mmCIF file of C-alpha atoms in Angstrom:
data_model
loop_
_atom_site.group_PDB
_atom_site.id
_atom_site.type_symbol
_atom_site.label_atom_id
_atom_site.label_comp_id
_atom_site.label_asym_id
_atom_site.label_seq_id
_atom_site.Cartn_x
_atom_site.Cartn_y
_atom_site.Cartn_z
ATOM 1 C CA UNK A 1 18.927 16.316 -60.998
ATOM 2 C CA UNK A 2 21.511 14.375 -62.391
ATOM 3 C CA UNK A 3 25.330 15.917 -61.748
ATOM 4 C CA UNK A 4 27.783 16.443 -64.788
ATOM 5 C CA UNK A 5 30.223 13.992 -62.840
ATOM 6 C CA UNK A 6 27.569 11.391 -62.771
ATOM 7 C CA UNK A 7 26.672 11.898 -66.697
ATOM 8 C CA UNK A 8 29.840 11.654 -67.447
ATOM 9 C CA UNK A 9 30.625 7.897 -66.484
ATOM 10 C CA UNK A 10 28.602 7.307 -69.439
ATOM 11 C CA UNK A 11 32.339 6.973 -70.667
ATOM 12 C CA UNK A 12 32.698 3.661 -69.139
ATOM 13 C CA UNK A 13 30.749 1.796 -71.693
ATOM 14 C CA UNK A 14 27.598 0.953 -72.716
ATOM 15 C CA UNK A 15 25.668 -0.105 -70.080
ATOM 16 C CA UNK A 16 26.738 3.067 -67.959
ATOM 17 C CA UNK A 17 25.433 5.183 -70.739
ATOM 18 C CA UNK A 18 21.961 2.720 -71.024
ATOM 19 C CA UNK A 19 21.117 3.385 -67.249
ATOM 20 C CA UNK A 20 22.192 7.356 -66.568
ATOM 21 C CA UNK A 21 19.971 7.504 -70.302
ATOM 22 C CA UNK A 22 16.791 5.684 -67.860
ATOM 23 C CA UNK A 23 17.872 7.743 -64.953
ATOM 24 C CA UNK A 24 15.669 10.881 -65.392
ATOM 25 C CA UNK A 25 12.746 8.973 -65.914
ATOM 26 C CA UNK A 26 13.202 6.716 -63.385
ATOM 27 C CA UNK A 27 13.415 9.758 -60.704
ATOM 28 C CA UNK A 28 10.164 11.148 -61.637
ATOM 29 C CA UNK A 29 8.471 7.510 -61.498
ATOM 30 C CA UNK A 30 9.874 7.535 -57.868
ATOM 31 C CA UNK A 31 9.383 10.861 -56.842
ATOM 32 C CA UNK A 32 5.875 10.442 -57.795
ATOM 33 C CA UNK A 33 4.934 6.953 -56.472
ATOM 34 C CA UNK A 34 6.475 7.744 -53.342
ATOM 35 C CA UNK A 35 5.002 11.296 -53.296
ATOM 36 C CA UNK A 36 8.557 13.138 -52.294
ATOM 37 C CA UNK A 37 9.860 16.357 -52.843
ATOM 38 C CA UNK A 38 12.890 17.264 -54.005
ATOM 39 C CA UNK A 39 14.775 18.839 -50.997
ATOM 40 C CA UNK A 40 18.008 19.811 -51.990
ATOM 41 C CA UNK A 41 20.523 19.205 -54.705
ATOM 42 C CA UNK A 42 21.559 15.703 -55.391
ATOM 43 C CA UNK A 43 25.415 14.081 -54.911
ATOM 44 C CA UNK A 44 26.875 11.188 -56.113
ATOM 45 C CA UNK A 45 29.583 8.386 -55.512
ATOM 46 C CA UNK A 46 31.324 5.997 -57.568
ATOM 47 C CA UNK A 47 28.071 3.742 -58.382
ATOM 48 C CA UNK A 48 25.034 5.649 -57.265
ATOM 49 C CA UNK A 49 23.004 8.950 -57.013
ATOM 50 C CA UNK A 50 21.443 10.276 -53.920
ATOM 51 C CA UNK A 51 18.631 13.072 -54.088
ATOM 52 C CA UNK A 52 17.584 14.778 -50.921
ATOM 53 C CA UNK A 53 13.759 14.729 -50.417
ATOM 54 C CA UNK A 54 10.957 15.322 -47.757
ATOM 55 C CA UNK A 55 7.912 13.011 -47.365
ATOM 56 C CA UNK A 56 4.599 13.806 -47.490
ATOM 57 C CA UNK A 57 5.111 14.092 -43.584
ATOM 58 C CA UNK A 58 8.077 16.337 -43.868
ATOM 59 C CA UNK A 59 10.036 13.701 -43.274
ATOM 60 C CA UNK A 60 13.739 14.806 -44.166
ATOM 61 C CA UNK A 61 14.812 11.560 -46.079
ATOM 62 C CA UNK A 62 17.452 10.197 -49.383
ATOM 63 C CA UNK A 63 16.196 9.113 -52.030
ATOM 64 C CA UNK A 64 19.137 6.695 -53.311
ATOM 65 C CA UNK A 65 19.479 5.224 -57.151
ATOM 66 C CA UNK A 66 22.097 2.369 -57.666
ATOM 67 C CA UNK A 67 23.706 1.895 -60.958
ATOM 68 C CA UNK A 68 22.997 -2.122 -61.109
ATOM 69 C CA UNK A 69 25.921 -4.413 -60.566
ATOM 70 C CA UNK A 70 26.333 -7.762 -57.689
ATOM 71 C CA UNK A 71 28.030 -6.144 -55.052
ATOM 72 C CA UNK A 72 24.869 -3.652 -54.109
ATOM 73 C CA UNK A 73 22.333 -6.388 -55.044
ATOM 74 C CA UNK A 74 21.483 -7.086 -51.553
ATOM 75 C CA UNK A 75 21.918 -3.582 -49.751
ATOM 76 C CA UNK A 76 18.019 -3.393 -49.224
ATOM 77 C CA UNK A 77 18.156 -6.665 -47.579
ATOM 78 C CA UNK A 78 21.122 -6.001 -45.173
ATOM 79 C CA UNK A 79 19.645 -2.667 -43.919
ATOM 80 C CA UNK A 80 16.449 -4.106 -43.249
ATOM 81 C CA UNK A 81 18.290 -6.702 -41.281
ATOM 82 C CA UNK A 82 20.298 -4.331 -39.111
ATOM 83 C CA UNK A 83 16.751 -1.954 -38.313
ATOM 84 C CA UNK A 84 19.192 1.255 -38.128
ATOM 85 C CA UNK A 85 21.388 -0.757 -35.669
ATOM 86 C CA UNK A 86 24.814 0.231 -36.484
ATOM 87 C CA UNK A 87 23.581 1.328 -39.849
ATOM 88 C CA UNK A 88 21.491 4.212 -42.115
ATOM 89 C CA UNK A 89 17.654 3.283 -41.938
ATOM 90 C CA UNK A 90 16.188 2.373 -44.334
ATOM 91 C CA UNK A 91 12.418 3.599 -45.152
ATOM 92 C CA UNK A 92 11.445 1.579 -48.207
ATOM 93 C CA UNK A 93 13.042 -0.170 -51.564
ATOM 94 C CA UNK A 94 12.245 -1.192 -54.936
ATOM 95 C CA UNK A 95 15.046 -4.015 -55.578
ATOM 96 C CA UNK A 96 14.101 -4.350 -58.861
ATOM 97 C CA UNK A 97 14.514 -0.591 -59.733
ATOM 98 C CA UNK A 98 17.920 -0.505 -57.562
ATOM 99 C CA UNK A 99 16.320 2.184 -55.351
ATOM 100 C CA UNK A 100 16.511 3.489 -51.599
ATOM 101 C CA UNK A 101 14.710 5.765 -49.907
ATOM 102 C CA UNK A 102 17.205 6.119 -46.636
ATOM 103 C CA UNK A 103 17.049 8.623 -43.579
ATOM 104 C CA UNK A 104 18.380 11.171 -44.379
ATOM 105 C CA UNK A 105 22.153 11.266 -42.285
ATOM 106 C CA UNK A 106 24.469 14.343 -42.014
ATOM 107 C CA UNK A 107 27.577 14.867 -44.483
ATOM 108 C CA UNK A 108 29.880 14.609 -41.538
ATOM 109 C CA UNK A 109 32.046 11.334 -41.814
ATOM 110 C CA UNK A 110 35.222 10.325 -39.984
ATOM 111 C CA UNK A 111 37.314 12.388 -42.436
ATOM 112 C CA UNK A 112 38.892 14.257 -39.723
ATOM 113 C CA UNK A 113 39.241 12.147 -37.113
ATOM 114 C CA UNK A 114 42.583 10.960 -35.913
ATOM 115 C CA UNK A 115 42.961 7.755 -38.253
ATOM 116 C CA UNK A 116 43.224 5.318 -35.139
ATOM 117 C CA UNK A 117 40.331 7.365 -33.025
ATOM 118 C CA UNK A 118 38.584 6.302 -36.380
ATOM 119 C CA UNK A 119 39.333 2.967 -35.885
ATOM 120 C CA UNK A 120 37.744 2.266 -32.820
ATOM 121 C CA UNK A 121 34.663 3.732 -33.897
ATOM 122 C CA UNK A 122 34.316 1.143 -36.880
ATOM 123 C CA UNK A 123 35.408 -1.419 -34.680
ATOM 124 C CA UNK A 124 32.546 -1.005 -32.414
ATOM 125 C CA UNK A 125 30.207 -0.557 -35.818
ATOM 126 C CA UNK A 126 31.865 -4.334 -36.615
ATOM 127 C CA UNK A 127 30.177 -5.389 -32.991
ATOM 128 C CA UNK A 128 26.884 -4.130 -34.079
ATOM 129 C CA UNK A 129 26.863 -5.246 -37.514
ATOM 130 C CA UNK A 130 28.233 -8.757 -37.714
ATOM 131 C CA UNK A 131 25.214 -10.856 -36.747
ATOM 132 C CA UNK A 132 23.771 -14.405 -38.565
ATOM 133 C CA UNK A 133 23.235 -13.292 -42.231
ATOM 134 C CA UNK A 134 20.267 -14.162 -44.365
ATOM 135 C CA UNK A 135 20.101 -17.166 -46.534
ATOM 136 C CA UNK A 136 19.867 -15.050 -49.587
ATOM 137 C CA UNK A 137 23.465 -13.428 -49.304
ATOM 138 C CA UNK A 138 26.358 -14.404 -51.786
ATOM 139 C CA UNK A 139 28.842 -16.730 -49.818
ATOM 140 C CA UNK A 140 32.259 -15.376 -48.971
ATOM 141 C CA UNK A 141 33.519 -19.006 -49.382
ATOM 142 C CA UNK A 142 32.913 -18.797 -52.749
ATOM 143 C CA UNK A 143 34.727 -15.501 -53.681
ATOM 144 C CA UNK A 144 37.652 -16.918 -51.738
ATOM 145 C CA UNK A 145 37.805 -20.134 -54.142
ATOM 146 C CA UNK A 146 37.482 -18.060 -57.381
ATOM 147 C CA UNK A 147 40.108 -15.951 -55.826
ATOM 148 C CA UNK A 148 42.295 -18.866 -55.457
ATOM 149 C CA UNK A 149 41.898 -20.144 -58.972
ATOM 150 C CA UNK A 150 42.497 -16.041 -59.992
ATOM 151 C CA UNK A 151 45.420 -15.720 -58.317
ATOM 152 C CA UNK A 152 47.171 -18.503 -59.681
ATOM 153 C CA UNK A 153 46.958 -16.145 -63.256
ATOM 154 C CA UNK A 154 49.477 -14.037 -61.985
ATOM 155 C CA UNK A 155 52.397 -14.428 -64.128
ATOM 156 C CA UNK A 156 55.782 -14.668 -62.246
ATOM 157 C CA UNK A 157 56.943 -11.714 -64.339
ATOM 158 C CA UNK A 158 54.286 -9.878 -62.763
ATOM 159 C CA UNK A 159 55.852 -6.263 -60.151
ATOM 160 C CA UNK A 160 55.170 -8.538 -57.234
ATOM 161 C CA UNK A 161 57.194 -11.245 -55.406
ATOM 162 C CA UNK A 162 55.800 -14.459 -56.516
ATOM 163 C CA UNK A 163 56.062 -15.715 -52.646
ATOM 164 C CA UNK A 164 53.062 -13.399 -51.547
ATOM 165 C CA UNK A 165 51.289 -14.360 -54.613
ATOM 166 C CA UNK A 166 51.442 -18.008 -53.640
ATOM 167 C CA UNK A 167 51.073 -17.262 -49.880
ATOM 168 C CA UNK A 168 47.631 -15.292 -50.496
ATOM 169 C CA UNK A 169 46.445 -18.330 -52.899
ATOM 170 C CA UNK A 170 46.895 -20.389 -50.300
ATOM 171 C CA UNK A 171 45.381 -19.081 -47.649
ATOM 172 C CA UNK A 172 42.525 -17.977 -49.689
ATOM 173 C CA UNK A 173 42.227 -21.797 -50.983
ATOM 174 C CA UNK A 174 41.996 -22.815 -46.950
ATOM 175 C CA UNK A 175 39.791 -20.304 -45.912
ATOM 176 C CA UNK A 176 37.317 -20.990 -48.665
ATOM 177 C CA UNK A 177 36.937 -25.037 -47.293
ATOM 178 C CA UNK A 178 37.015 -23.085 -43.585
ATOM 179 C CA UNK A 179 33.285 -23.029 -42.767
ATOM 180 C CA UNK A 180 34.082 -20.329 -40.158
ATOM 181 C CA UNK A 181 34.112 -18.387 -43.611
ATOM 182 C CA UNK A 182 30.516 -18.218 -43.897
ATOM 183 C CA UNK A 183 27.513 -17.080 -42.080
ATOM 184 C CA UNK A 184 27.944 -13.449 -40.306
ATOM 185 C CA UNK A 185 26.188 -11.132 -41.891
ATOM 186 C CA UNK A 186 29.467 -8.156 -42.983
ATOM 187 C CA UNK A 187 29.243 -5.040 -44.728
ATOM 188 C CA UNK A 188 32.592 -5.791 -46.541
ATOM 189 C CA UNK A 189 33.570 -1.708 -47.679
ATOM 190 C CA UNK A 190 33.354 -0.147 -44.142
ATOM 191 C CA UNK A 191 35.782 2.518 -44.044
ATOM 192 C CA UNK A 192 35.940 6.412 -43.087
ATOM 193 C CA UNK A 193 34.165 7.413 -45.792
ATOM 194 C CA UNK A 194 31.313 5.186 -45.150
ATOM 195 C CA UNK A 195 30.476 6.482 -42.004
ATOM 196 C CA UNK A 196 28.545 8.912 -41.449
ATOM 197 C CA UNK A 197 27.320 11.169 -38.112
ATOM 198 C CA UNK A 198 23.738 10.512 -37.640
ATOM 199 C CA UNK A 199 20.796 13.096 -36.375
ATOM 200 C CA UNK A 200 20.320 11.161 -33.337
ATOM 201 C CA UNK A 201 23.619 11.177 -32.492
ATOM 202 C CA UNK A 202 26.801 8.563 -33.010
ATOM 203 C CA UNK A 203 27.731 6.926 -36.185
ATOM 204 C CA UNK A 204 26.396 4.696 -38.484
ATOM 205 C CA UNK A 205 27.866 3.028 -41.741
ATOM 206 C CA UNK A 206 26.329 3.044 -45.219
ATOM 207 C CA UNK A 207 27.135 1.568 -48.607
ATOM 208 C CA UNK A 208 26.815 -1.761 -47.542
ATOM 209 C CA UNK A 209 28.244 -4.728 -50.034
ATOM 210 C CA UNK A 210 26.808 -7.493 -47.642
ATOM 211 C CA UNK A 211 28.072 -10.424 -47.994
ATOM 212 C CA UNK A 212 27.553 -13.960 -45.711
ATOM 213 C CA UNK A 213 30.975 -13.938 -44.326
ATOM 214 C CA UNK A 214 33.264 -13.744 -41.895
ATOM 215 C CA UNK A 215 33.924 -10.785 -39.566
ATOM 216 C CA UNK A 216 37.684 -10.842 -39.546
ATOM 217 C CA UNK A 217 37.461 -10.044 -43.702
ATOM 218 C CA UNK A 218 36.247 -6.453 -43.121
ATOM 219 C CA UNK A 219 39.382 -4.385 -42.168
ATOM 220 C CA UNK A 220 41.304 -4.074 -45.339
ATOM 221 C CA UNK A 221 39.095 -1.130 -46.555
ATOM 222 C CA UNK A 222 40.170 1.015 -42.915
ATOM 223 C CA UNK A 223 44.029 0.438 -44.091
ATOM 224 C CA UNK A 224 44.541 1.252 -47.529
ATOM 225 C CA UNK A 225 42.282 4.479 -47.292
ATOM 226 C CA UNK A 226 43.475 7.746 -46.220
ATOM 227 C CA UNK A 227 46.951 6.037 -47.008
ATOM 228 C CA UNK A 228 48.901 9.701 -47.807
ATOM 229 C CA UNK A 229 48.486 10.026 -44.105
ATOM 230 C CA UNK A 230 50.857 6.973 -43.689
ATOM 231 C CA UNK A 231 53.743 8.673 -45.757
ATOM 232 C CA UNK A 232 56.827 8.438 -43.690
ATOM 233 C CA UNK A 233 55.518 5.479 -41.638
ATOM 234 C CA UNK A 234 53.769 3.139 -43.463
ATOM 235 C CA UNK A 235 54.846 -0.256 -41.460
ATOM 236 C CA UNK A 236 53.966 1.906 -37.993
ATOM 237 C CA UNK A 237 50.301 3.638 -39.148
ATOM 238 C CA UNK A 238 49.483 0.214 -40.766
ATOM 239 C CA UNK A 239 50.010 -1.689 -37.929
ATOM 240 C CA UNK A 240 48.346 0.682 -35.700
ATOM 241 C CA UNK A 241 44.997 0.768 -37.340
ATOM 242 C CA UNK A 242 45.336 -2.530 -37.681
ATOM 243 C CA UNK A 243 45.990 -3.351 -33.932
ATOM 244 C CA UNK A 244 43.251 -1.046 -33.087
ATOM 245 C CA UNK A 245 40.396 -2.727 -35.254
ATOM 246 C CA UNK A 246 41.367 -5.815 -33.808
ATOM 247 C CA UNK A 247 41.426 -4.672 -30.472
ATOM 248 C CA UNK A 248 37.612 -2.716 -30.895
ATOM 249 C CA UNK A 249 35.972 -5.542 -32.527
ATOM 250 C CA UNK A 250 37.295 -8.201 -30.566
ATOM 251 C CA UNK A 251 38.571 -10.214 -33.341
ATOM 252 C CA UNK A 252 41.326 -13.041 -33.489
ATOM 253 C CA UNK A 253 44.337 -10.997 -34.677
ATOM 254 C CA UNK A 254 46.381 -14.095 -37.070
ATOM 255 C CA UNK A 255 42.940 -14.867 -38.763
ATOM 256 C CA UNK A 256 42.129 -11.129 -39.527
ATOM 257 C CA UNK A 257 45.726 -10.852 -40.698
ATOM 258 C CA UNK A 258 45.406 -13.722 -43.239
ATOM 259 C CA UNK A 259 42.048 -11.921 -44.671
ATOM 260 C CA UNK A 260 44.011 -8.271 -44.884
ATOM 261 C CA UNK A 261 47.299 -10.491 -46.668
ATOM 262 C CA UNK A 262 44.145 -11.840 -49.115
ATOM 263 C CA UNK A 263 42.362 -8.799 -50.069
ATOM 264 C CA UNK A 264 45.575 -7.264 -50.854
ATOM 265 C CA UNK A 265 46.737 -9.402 -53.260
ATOM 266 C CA UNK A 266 43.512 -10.212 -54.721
ATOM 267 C CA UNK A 267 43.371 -5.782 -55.542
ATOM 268 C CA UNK A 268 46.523 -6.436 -56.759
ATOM 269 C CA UNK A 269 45.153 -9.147 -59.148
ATOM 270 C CA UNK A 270 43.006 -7.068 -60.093
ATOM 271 C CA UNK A 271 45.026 -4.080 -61.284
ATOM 272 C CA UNK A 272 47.309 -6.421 -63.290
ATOM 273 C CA UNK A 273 44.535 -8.763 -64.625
ATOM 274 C CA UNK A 274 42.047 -5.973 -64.848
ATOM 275 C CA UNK A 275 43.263 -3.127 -66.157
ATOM 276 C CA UNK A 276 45.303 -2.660 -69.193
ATOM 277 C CA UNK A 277 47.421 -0.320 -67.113
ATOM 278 C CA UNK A 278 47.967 -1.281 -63.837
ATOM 279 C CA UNK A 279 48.656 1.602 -61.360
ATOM 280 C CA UNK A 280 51.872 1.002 -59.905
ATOM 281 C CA UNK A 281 51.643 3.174 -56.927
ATOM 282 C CA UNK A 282 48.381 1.584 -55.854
ATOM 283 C CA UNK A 283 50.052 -2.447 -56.091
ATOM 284 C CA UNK A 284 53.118 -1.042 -54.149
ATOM 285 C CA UNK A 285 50.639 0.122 -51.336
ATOM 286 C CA UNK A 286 49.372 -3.173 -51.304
ATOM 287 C CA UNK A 287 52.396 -4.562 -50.912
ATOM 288 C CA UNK A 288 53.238 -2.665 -48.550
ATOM 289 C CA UNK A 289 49.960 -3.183 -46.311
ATOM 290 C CA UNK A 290 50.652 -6.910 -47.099
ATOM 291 C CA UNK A 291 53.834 -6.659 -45.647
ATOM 292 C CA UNK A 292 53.211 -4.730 -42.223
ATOM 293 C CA UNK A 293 50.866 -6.904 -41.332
ATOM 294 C CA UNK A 294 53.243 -9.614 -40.511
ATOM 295 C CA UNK A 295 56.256 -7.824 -39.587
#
């Protein structure tokens, strides 16, 4: 039950290779607990497994295993906040094991729709799933002052022009004191990918990492992927996706441009402070994102 591409992130260090070790035992403890069947053959993504099952009822259902880290620490407590509003349902959770069981949602995501079609889509999904978040939920305030302390790390040698460094810092230092910053409950990775066509019909997102935030920090993800589709007209598709989240949601177009200016140079930060080699064509799309934003 466990793919080859999944066992072999065991590669990424030790505590990969502790929990995909636990991972076969901690299917059949599920399995059997919650009485499911194994209904299929299982996929994965970047940070979990998901193993189509039936219910005792027949109930077609996902059976979802998260490889532990902050960002997903709260993804049981977001979905039962949005019901299946907006969102995949979910049918019951063990937190402390890092398990889902999920309806079970059709493969069908908004791969191949027109990029800007695409947009309005996940702008409406922003209408649907930006509502008061729960106390429990990690602040976005306080990932935008850590980023601001970050940020200033950057040496001035650094492939990027120090002026956008010290731009994003800034803004990130205001919008951390902004208390606008705080309080809507946002999914935070929302993007084609994590969308997906569901069996009553429309679209709903998945892969939440919730967040209490603000709503105008969620469209980065929507403009740096499916970016070889930009090639030839980077400033133009940019700004068009951008114009058209804006425009769905409703959103205040200079605030969710200082968030997108943020997130990109805080990626950035990360591929230089992060990584021991930085991928050059990924900061220059950044840059680039950065930069079409304000023109």
């Amino acid at each position: 039950m466990i793919p080859p591409g999944l066992q072999a992130y065991a590669g990424r260090g030790p505590e990969w290779a502790a929990w995909l070790e636990r991972l076969p035992g901690l299917l059949r403890d599920l399995l059997a607990e919650w009485e499911l069947t194994v209904d299929g053959d299982s996929r994965h993504g970047n940070t979990a497994l998901v193993l189509p099952v039936r219910t005792t009822a027949g109930r077609q259902a996902a059976l979802k295993i998260v490889w532990p880290h902050w960002e997903a620490e709260h993804e049981a407590l977001a979905l039962q906040h949005w019901h299946g509003a907006g969102a995949v349902r979910l049918l019951r959770a063990d937190p402390h094991r890092w398990a889902l069981l999920l309806e079970r949602l059709s493969t069908e995501d908004l791969s191949d729709l027109w990029d800007v079609e695409a947009c309005g889509v996940v702008g409406d999904l922003y209408r649907r799933l930006h509502r008061p978040a729960p106390p429990q939920l990690r602040t976005l305030s306080d990932q935008a002052a850590r980023w601001a302390d970050e940020l200033g790390r950057i040496d001035r040698s650094a492939p990027v022009p120090h002026r956008m460094v010290q731009h994003a810092r800034s803004l990130a230092a205001d919008l951390a004191s902004d208390p606008a910053t705080d309080g809507t409950l946002i999914h935070t990775d929302l993007h084609f990918h994590n969308v997906l066509a569901a069996p009553h019909g429309g679209w709903v997102a998945i892969d939440p990492k919730p967040l209490s935030g603000d709503a105008h920090y969620e469209l980065a993800p929507m403009l740096w992927n499916r970016w070889s589709e930009l090639d030839g007209r980077v400033r133009d598709g940019v700004r068009d996706r951008f114009v058209a989240l804006v425009d769905a949601a409703g959103l205040d177009e200079d605030r969710a441009r200082d968030w997108v200016i943020v997130r990109m140079l805080v990626s950035i930060k990360g591929e230089l402070l992060d990584n021991h080699a930085p991928h050059r064509d990924w900061i220059t799309a950044m840059l680039a994102i950065a930069k079409a934003v304000q023109d």
